[in-house]
PDB file of C-alpha atoms in Angstrom:
ATOM      1  CA  MET A   6      85.136 108.682  76.090  1.00 27.00           C
ATOM      2  CA  PHE A   7      87.897 110.258  78.173  1.00 29.00           C
ATOM      3  CA  PHE A   8      88.578 113.771  79.366  1.00 31.00           C
ATOM      4  CA  MET A   9      91.795 115.181  80.817  1.00 29.00           C
ATOM      5  CA  SER A  10      91.795 118.442  82.754  1.00 30.00           C
ATOM      6  CA  LYS A  11      94.082 121.279  81.711  1.00 28.00           C
ATOM      7  CA  ASN A  12      96.454 120.821  84.646  1.00 28.00           C
ATOM      8  CA  ASP A  13      97.029 117.211  83.520  1.00 26.00           C
ATOM      9  CA  THR A  14      96.310 115.854  86.992  1.00 29.00           C
ATOM     10  CA  ILE A  15      92.689 114.744  86.651  1.00 31.00           C
ATOM     11  CA  ALA A  16      91.218 112.200  84.276  1.00 32.00           C
ATOM     12  CA  THR A  17      87.609 111.044  84.187  1.00 36.00           C
ATOM     13  CA  ARG A  18      85.867 108.445  82.106  1.00 36.00           C
ATOM     14  CA  VAL A  19      82.415 108.812  80.622  1.00 35.00           C
ATOM     15  CA  GLU A  20      80.569 105.700  79.476  1.00 35.00           C
ATOM     16  CA  HIS A  21      77.402 105.420  77.429  1.00 31.00           C
ATOM     17  CA  GLY A  22      75.227 102.690  76.000  1.00 28.00           C
ATOM     18  CA  ALA A  23      74.072  99.141  76.520  1.00 26.00           C
ATOM     19  CA  ARG A  24      77.205  97.806  78.204  1.00 26.00           C
ATOM     20  CA  MET A  25      76.907 100.297  81.033  1.00 27.00           C
ATOM     21  CA  THR A  26      73.118  99.943  81.294  1.00 26.00           C
ATOM     22  CA  LYS A  27      73.515  96.197  81.652  1.00 27.00           C
ATOM     23  CA  ARG A  28      76.117  96.699  84.356  1.00 31.00           C
ATOM     24  CA  PHE A  29      73.635  98.754  86.353  1.00 31.00           C
ATOM     25  CA  ASN A  30      70.675  96.467  85.537  1.00 31.00           C
ATOM     26  CA  CYS A  31      68.877  99.344  83.833  1.00 34.00           C
ATOM     27  CA  GLN A  32      68.565  97.827  80.389  1.00 32.00           C
ATOM     28  CA  ARG A  33      65.434  99.766  79.519  1.00 36.00           C
ATOM     29  CA  MET A  34      66.813 103.134  80.588  1.00 39.00           C
ATOM     30  CA  GLY A  35      69.365 105.458  79.026  1.00 44.00           C
ATOM     31  CA  ILE A  36      72.274 105.814  81.423  1.00 47.00           C
ATOM     32  CA  PHE A  37      75.011 108.386  81.670  1.00 50.00           C
ATOM     33  CA  ALA A  38      77.792 107.079  83.898  1.00 56.00           C
ATOM     34  CA  VAL A  39      81.242 108.128  85.011  1.00 56.00           C
ATOM     35  CA  ALA A  40      83.682 105.730  86.683  1.00 60.00           C
ATOM     36  CA  VAL A  41      86.353 107.530  88.695  1.00 63.00           C
ATOM     37  CA  PHE A  42      89.389 106.564  90.782  1.00 69.00           C
ATOM     38  CA  LEU A  43      90.660 109.448  92.909  1.00 64.00           C
ATOM     39  CA  CYS A  44      94.089 108.931  94.449  1.00 66.00           C
ATOM     40  CA  THR A  45      94.048 109.866  98.117  1.00 60.00           C
ATOM     41  CA  ALA A  46      97.478 111.482  98.280  1.00 54.00           C
ATOM     42  CA  GLY A  47      96.433 114.290  95.943  1.00 47.00           C
ATOM     43  CA  PHE A  48      93.922 115.318  93.349  1.00 43.00           C
ATOM     44  CA  SER A  49      94.865 112.784  90.699  1.00 46.00           C
ATOM     45  CA  PHE A  50      92.397 110.594  88.833  1.00 50.00           C
ATOM     46  CA  ALA A  51      92.917 107.330  86.988  1.00 47.00           C
ATOM     47  CA  VAL A  52      90.468 105.267  84.956  1.00 44.00           C
ATOM     48  CA  LYS A  53      90.063 101.582  84.067  1.00 46.00           C
ATOM     49  CA  PRO A  54      88.797 101.010  80.519  1.00 42.00           C
ATOM     50  CA  ASP A  55      86.747  98.010  79.473  1.00 45.00           C
ATOM     51  CA  ASP A  56      88.763  95.254  77.799  1.00 47.00           C
ATOM     52  CA  ASN A  57      87.022  95.876  74.483  1.00 48.00           C
ATOM     53  CA  ASP A  58      87.278  99.662  74.638  1.00 43.00           C
ATOM     54  CA  GLU A  59      89.057 101.076  71.592  1.00 41.00           C
ATOM     55  CA  THR A  60      90.549 103.845  73.753  1.00 35.00           C
ATOM     56  CA  LYS A  61      92.075 101.487  76.279  1.00 36.00           C
ATOM     57  CA  SER A  62      95.591 102.399  75.184  1.00 31.00           C
ATOM     58  CA  ARG A  63      95.080 105.826  76.729  1.00 35.00           C
ATOM     59  CA  ARG A  64      96.082 105.660  80.377  1.00 35.00           C
ATOM     60  CA  PHE A  65      96.012 108.340  83.032  1.00 41.00           C
ATOM     61  CA  SER A  66      98.327 107.664  85.938  1.00 42.00           C
ATOM     62  CA  ARG A  67     100.839 109.781  87.794  1.00 48.00           C
ATOM     63  CA  ARG A  68     102.915 106.714  88.669  1.00 64.00           C
ATOM     64  CA  PRO A  69     103.301 104.076  85.954  1.00 68.00           C
ATOM     65  CA  ALA A  70     103.804 100.500  87.069  1.00 75.00           C
ATOM     66  CA  GLU A  71     107.376  99.294  87.238  1.00 81.00           C
ATOM     67  CA  THR A  72     108.282  96.095  85.433  1.00 89.00           C
ATOM     68  CA  ARG A  73     108.668  93.238  87.888  1.00 92.00           C
ATOM     69  CA  THR A  74     110.920  90.296  87.072  1.00 94.00           C
ATOM     70  CA  ALA A  75     109.818  86.817  88.121  1.00 96.00           C
ATOM     71  CA  THR A  76     111.856  85.465  91.002  1.00 96.00           C
ATOM     72  CA  GLN A  77     114.241  82.560  90.599  1.00 97.00           C
ATOM     73  CA  GLU A  78     111.830  80.407  92.597  1.00 96.00           C
ATOM     74  CA  GLN A  79     108.954  81.260  90.264  1.00 97.00           C
ATOM     75  CA  VAL A  80     111.036  80.467  87.187  1.00 97.00           C
ATOM     76  CA  ALA A  81     112.204  77.170  88.678  1.00 97.00           C
ATOM     77  CA  LEU A  82     108.674  76.183  89.705  1.00 97.00           C
ATOM     78  CA  ALA A  83     107.370  77.075  86.247  1.00 98.00           C
ATOM     79  CA  LYS A  84     109.910  74.736  84.658  1.00 98.00           C
ATOM     80  CA  VAL A  85     108.910  71.923  87.007  1.00 97.00           C
ATOM     81  CA  ALA A  86     105.225  72.617  86.372  1.00 98.00           C
ATOM     82  CA  ARG A  87     105.739  72.473  82.606  1.00 98.00           C
ATOM     83  CA  ASP A  88     107.572  69.172  83.006  1.00 97.00           C
ATOM     84  CA  HIS A  89     104.431  67.893  84.751  1.00 97.00           C
ATOM     85  CA  GLY A  90     102.036  68.998  82.017  1.00 97.00           C
ATOM     86  CA  VAL A  91     101.079  72.497  83.194  1.00 98.00           C
ATOM     87  CA  THR A  92     100.929  75.318  80.640  1.00 98.00           C
ATOM     88  CA  VAL A  93     102.384  78.558  82.015  1.00 98.00           C
ATOM     89  CA  GLU A  94     101.820  81.834  80.155  1.00 98.00           C
ATOM     90  CA  TRP A  95     103.490  84.926  81.635  1.00 97.00           C
ATOM     91  CA  GLN A  96     102.518  88.550  82.092  1.00 93.00           C
ATOM     92  CA  GLU A  97     105.942  89.966  81.505  1.00 84.00           C
ATOM     93  CA  ARG A  98     105.417  93.327  83.225  1.00 88.00           C
ATOM     94  CA  GLN A  99     103.995  91.715  86.371  1.00 90.00           C
ATOM     95  CA  GLY A 100     106.450  88.844  86.533  1.00 95.00           C
ATOM     96  CA  THR A 101     103.519  86.490  87.228  1.00 97.00           C
ATOM     97  CA  PRO A 102     101.600  83.983  85.092  1.00 98.00           C
ATOM     98  CA  ARG A 103      98.495  85.321  83.390  1.00 97.00           C
ATOM     99  CA  ARG A 104      97.322  81.782  82.658  1.00 98.00           C
ATOM    100  CA  LEU A 105      97.945  78.364  84.160  1.00 98.00           C
ATOM    101  CA  ARG A 106      96.355  75.303  82.599  1.00 98.00           C
ATOM    102  CA  GLY A 107      96.648  71.671  83.615  1.00 98.00           C
ATOM    103  CA  ALA A 108      94.777  68.457  84.333  1.00 97.00           C
ATOM    104  CA  ASP A 109      94.269  69.162  88.053  1.00 98.00           C
ATOM    105  CA  LEU A 110      95.761  72.367  89.447  1.00 98.00           C
ATOM    106  CA  GLY A 111      94.282  71.672  92.873  1.00 97.00           C
ATOM    107  CA  ALA A 112      96.183  68.421  93.392  1.00 97.00           C
ATOM    108  CA  ARG A 113      99.416  68.492  95.393  1.00 96.00           C
ATOM    109  CA  ASP A 114     102.434  68.147  93.139  1.00 96.00           C
ATOM    110  CA  VAL A 115     106.144  68.897  93.126  1.00 96.00           C
ATOM    111  CA  PHE A 116     105.410  72.529  92.161  1.00 96.00           C
ATOM    112  CA  SER A 117     102.836  72.984  94.957  1.00 97.00           C
ATOM    113  CA  ARG A 118     103.344  75.584  97.668  1.00 97.00           C
ATOM    114  CA  GLY A 119     101.103  77.296 100.204  1.00 97.00           C
ATOM    115  CA  LYS A 120      99.415  75.818 103.263  1.00 97.00           C
ATOM    116  CA  GLY A 121      98.252  72.599 101.666  1.00 97.00           C
ATOM    117  CA  LEU A 122      94.565  73.555 101.505  1.00 97.00           C
ATOM    118  CA  ALA A 123      92.459  70.800  99.963  1.00 96.00           C
ATOM    119  CA  VAL A 124      89.744  70.955  97.293  1.00 96.00           C
ATOM    120  CA  ARG A 125      86.656  69.484  98.966  1.00 94.00           C
ATOM    121  CA  ALA A 126      83.623  70.068  96.750  1.00 92.00           C
ATOM    122  CA  GLY A 127      84.839  69.920  93.164  1.00 92.00           C
ATOM    123  CA  GLY A 128      84.734  73.675  92.653  1.00 92.00           C
ATOM    124  CA  GLN A 129      81.186  74.115  93.947  1.00 92.00           C
ATOM    125  CA  ASP A 130      82.189  76.610  96.627  1.00 92.00           C
ATOM    126  CA  ALA A 131      84.679  79.473  96.887  1.00 94.00           C
ATOM    127  CA  HIS A 132      86.883  77.554  99.321  1.00 96.00           C
ATOM    128  CA  ASP A 133      87.897  75.179  96.533  1.00 97.00           C
ATOM    129  CA  GLY A 134      89.097  78.056  94.392  1.00 97.00           C
ATOM    130  CA  ILE A 135      91.117  79.418  97.319  1.00 98.00           C
ATOM    131  CA  ALA A 136      92.631  75.953  97.757  1.00 98.00           C
ATOM    132  CA  VAL A 137      93.719  75.974  94.111  1.00 98.00           C
ATOM    133  CA  LEU A 138      95.257  79.445  94.442  1.00 98.00           C
ATOM    134  CA  ASP A 139      97.025  78.241  97.577  1.00 98.00           C
ATOM    135  CA  ASN A 140      98.378  75.253  95.654  1.00 98.00           C
ATOM    136  CA  VAL A 141      99.812  77.383  92.815  1.00 98.00           C
ATOM    137  CA  SER A 142     100.823  80.266  95.075  1.00 98.00           C
ATOM    138  CA  GLY A 143     104.522  79.720  94.411  1.00 98.00           C
ATOM    139  CA  LEU A 144     104.048  80.268  90.690  1.00 98.00           C
ATOM    140  CA  LEU A 145     101.990  83.412  91.210  1.00 98.00           C
ATOM    141  CA  ALA A 146     104.031  84.766  94.165  1.00 97.00           C
ATOM    142  CA  ILE A 147     100.894  84.784  96.332  1.00 98.00           C
ATOM    143  CA  ARG A 148     101.755  85.154 100.011  1.00 97.00           C
ATOM    144  CA  ASP A 149      98.482  83.954 101.573  1.00 98.00           C
ATOM    145  CA  ALA A 150      95.567  83.014  99.329  1.00 98.00           C
ATOM    146  CA  GLU A 151      93.068  82.930 102.208  1.00 97.00           C
ATOM    147  CA  GLN A 152      93.917  86.511 103.192  1.00 97.00           C
ATOM    148  CA  GLU A 153      94.415  87.986  99.730  1.00 98.00           C
ATOM    149  CA  PHE A 154      91.264  86.935  97.865  1.00 98.00           C
ATOM    150  CA  ASN A 155      87.496  87.231  98.135  1.00 97.00           C
ATOM    151  CA  GLY A 156      85.510  84.846  95.953  1.00 95.00           C
ATOM    152  CA  ARG A 157      82.353  85.618  93.966  1.00 89.00           C
ATOM    153  CA  GLY A 158      80.419  82.617  92.753  1.00 83.00           C
ATOM    154  CA  PRO A 159      80.942  79.983  91.643  1.00 92.00           C
ATOM    155  CA  GLU A 160      78.912  80.143  88.448  1.00 93.00           C
ATOM    156  CA  ARG A 161      77.888  76.896  86.764  1.00 94.00           C
ATOM    157  CA  ASP A 162      77.729  76.762  82.978  1.00 95.00           C
ATOM    158  CA  SER A 163      75.740  74.501  80.642  1.00 96.00           C
ATOM    159  CA  LEU A 164      78.550  71.921  80.578  1.00 95.00           C
ATOM    160  CA  GLY A 165      78.519  71.542  84.344  1.00 95.00           C
ATOM    161  CA  PHE A 166      81.776  73.477  84.724  1.00 96.00           C
ATOM    162  CA  HIS A 167      82.192  75.837  87.687  1.00 96.00           C
ATOM    163  CA  HIS A 168      83.920  79.218  87.467  1.00 97.00           C
ATOM    164  CA  THR A 169      84.767  81.432  90.444  1.00 97.00           C
ATOM    165  CA  ARG A 170      86.050  85.001  90.264  1.00 97.00           C
ATOM    166  CA  PHE A 171      88.445  86.103  93.007  1.00 98.00           C
ATOM    167  CA  GLN A 172      88.982  89.748  93.829  1.00 98.00           C
ATOM    168  CA  GLN A 173      92.473  90.479  95.108  1.00 98.00           C
ATOM    169  CA  MET A 174      92.552  92.216  98.492  1.00 98.00           C
ATOM    170  CA  HIS A 175      95.236  94.136 100.353  1.00 97.00           C
ATOM    171  CA  ARG A 176      94.814  94.555 104.098  1.00 96.00           C
ATOM    172  CA  GLY A 177      91.044  94.475 103.701  1.00 96.00           C
ATOM    173  CA  LEU A 178      90.861  96.753 100.643  1.00 96.00           C
ATOM    174  CA  LYS A 179      89.961  95.742  97.093  1.00 95.00           C
ATOM    175  CA  VAL A 180      92.854  95.856  94.640  1.00 95.00           C
ATOM    176  CA  ALA A 181      91.456  97.483  91.495  1.00 92.00           C
ATOM    177  CA  GLY A 182      93.279  95.676  88.702  1.00 92.00           C
ATOM    178  CA  GLY A 183      93.888  92.434  90.593  1.00 96.00           C
ATOM    179  CA  GLU A 184      91.529  89.558  89.840  1.00 97.00           C
ATOM    180  CA  LEU A 185      91.907  85.837  89.196  1.00 98.00           C
ATOM    181  CA  LEU A 186      89.447  83.265  87.863  1.00 98.00           C
ATOM    182  CA  VAL A 187      89.559  79.579  88.789  1.00 98.00           C
ATOM    183  CA  HIS A 188      87.855  77.097  86.474  1.00 97.00           C
ATOM    184  CA  PHE A 189      86.706  73.562  87.359  1.00 97.00           C
ATOM    185  CA  ASN A 190      85.518  70.987  84.836  1.00 97.00           C
ATOM    186  CA  ALA A 191      82.491  68.716  85.269  1.00 96.00           C
ATOM    187  CA  ASP A 192      84.665  66.166  87.092  1.00 96.00           C
ATOM    188  CA  GLY A 193      85.532  68.726  89.754  1.00 96.00           C
ATOM    189  CA  LYS A 194      89.146  69.191  88.624  1.00 97.00           C
ATOM    190  CA  ALA A 195      90.653  72.668  88.422  1.00 98.00           C
ATOM    191  CA  TYR A 196      91.908  72.926  84.853  1.00 98.00           C
ATOM    192  CA  GLU A 197      92.730  76.648  84.586  1.00 98.00           C
ATOM    193  CA  VAL A 198      93.623  79.777  86.548  1.00 98.00           C
ATOM    194  CA  ASN A 199      93.750  83.055  84.651  1.00 98.00           C
ATOM    195  CA  GLY A 200      93.750  86.770  85.304  1.00 97.00           C
ATOM    196  CA  THR A 201      96.028  89.282  86.982  1.00 97.00           C
ATOM    197  CA  TYR A 202      97.630  89.101  90.410  1.00 97.00           C
ATOM    198  CA  ILE A 203      99.535  92.160  91.656  1.00 96.00           C
ATOM    199  CA  PRO A 204     102.426  90.910  93.815  1.00 96.00           C
ATOM    200  CA  ASP A 205     104.446  92.714  96.469  1.00 95.00           C
ATOM    201  CA  ILE A 206     101.917  95.441  97.340  1.00 95.00           C
ATOM    202  CA  ARG A 207     103.209  97.617 100.174  1.00 93.00           C
ATOM    203  CA  THR A 208     100.696 100.452 100.001  1.00 91.00           C
ATOM    204  CA  GLY A 209      99.385 101.767 103.306  1.00 91.00           C
ATOM    205  CA  VAL A 210      95.664 101.875 104.014  1.00 91.00           C
ATOM    206  CA  GLU A 211      95.330 105.253 105.739  1.00 90.00           C
ATOM    207  CA  ALA A 212      93.852 107.814 103.343  1.00 87.00           C
ATOM    208  CA  LYS A 213      95.049 111.423 103.348  1.00 84.00           C
ATOM    209  CA  LEU A 214      91.769 112.582 101.837  1.00 85.00           C
ATOM    210  CA  THR A 215      88.356 111.932 103.316  1.00 88.00           C
ATOM    211  CA  ALA A 216      85.598 110.388 101.224  1.00 88.00           C
ATOM    212  CA  ASP A 217      83.754 113.731 101.195  1.00 89.00           C
ATOM    213  CA  GLU A 218      86.848 115.524  99.886  1.00 87.00           C
ATOM    214  CA  ALA A 219      87.182 112.909  97.162  1.00 86.00           C
ATOM    215  CA  VAL A 220      83.570 113.390  96.082  1.00 87.00           C
ATOM    216  CA  ARG A 221      83.935 117.179  95.997  1.00 87.00           C
ATOM    217  CA  ALA A 222      87.073 116.895  93.860  1.00 85.00           C
ATOM    218  CA  ALA A 223      85.367 114.538  91.417  1.00 83.00           C
ATOM    219  CA  VAL A 224      82.217 116.675  91.188  1.00 85.00           C
ATOM    220  CA  THR A 225      84.299 119.805  90.579  1.00 85.00           C
ATOM    221  CA  ASP A 226      86.263 118.177  87.791  1.00 79.00           C
ATOM    222  CA  LEU A 227      83.164 116.755  86.124  1.00 78.00           C
ATOM    223  CA  ARG A 228      81.506 120.167  86.152  1.00 83.00           C
ATOM    224  CA  MET A 229      84.602 121.632  84.497  1.00 81.00           C
ATOM    225  CA  GLN A 230      83.998 119.087  81.730  1.00 74.00           C
ATOM    226  CA  GLY A 231      80.336 120.095  81.429  1.00 77.00           C
ATOM    227  CA  TYR A 232      78.788 117.221  83.402  1.00 75.00           C
ATOM    228  CA  VAL A 233      76.602 118.275  86.294  1.00 78.00           C
ATOM    229  CA  LEU A 234      76.456 115.318  88.703  1.00 79.00           C
ATOM    230  CA  ASP A 235      76.050 116.061  92.371  1.00 80.00           C
ATOM    231  CA  ALA A 236      76.822 112.766  94.076  1.00 83.00           C
ATOM    232  CA  PRO A 237      78.040 109.253  93.281  1.00 84.00           C
ATOM    233  CA  ALA A 238      75.555 106.407  92.960  1.00 82.00           C
ATOM    234  CA  ALA A 239      76.991 104.839  96.117  1.00 84.00           C
ATOM    235  CA  ALA A 240      79.445 105.830  98.806  1.00 88.00           C
ATOM    236  CA  PRO A 241      83.058 106.053  97.586  1.00 88.00           C
ATOM    237  CA  GLU A 242      85.034 102.894  98.239  1.00 90.00           C
ATOM    238  CA  LEU A 243      88.608 103.093  99.455  1.00 91.00           C
ATOM    239  CA  VAL A 244      90.660 100.752  97.260  1.00 92.00           C
ATOM    240  CA  VAL A 245      94.192 100.088  96.105  1.00 92.00           C
ATOM    241  CA  PHE A 246      94.345 101.254  92.489  1.00 90.00           C
ATOM    242  CA  ALA A 247      96.773  99.070  90.528  1.00 90.00           C
ATOM    243  CA  TYR A 248      95.370  98.907  87.015  1.00 85.00           C
ATOM    244  CA  GLU A 249      98.548  99.099  84.922  1.00 81.00           C
ATOM    245  CA  ALA A 250      99.908 101.551  87.484  1.00 84.00           C
ATOM    246  CA  ALA A 251     102.022 101.440  90.594  1.00 88.00           C
ATOM    247  CA  PRO A 252      99.668 100.482  93.470  1.00 91.00           C
ATOM    248  CA  ARG A 253      98.352 103.428  95.420  1.00 89.00           C
ATOM    249  CA  LEU A 254      95.438 104.198  97.680  1.00 90.00           C
ATOM    250  CA  ALA A 255      92.390 105.638  95.905  1.00 89.00           C
ATOM    251  CA  TYR A 256      88.670 106.218  96.166  1.00 88.00           C
ATOM    252  CA  GLU A 257      86.537 104.421  93.605  1.00 87.00           C
ATOM    253  CA  MET A 258      83.207 106.008  92.753  1.00 86.00           C
ATOM    254  CA  VAL A 259      80.628 105.881  89.985  1.00 83.00           C
ATOM    255  CA  PHE A 260      78.392 108.782  88.983  1.00 79.00           C
ATOM    256  CA  ARG A 261      75.305 108.100  86.900  1.00 75.00           C
ATOM    257  CA  ARG A 262      71.975 109.564  85.861  1.00 65.00           C
ATOM    258  CA  ASP A 263      69.148 108.744  83.483  1.00 59.00           C
ATOM    259  CA  ASP A 264      69.671 110.190  80.011  1.00 54.00           C
ATOM    260  CA  PRO A 265      66.598 110.086  77.747  1.00 49.00           C
ATOM    261  CA  ALA A 266      68.838 110.643  74.705  1.00 51.00           C
ATOM    262  CA  LEU A 267      70.342 107.204  75.285  1.00 44.00           C
ATOM    263  CA  GLU A 268      67.067 105.288  75.482  1.00 47.00           C
ATOM    264  CA  SER A 269      66.502 102.751  72.715  1.00 44.00           C
TER     265      SER A 269
END
């Protein structure tokens, strides 16, 4: 459920139900939660819907993302990669692939770029995923995979495949909307990279608002909508908000409380 304030500058998102309770590991409790991104240059909120949310077509952003065209080098590398058996599917607005699939994306090939980092453990540690992203960095327009990604995992599935999720970073800050997954098969070969990489971020990292000011703004807006929540569940995190919007500095915060009406 979404709410927009009358001055059309603040949007908040309210989530209910099992999906949110699972996210907070409170499966036996009713949870009322609000996920908020507050842009630091002014009192402007944006929200990131879940992928399966029916309202995901409703976006709240003061600065829509500009369409980026893939560079000539990316296009040329994609052609070479296809000639060598790699499937390349594009995100047209980003000008970057949303999916790469091949027999061994970590092996050096004619389309390889980056520093030449090597896969060492068959996908069983985050370094191997970084090495794969380094190898395909030319296709994705990644400048420095080691500096731009933090890995979570890997997770091993029932087939013995390993999957690692990489959060995009910009000068030490999380990029909300930028995330790639690297998949290794049971033989330790990287067969797929998918997700969203936000190229060419130039956003500064000095916030004009303090974290306390961001919290006060969010609390005030939520109360205007009839939700009395005094403080976020954790300290606001300074991030680069780039979910289908031009990258900008923002505070990410989540408000939640128990709601008996939501208990099963």
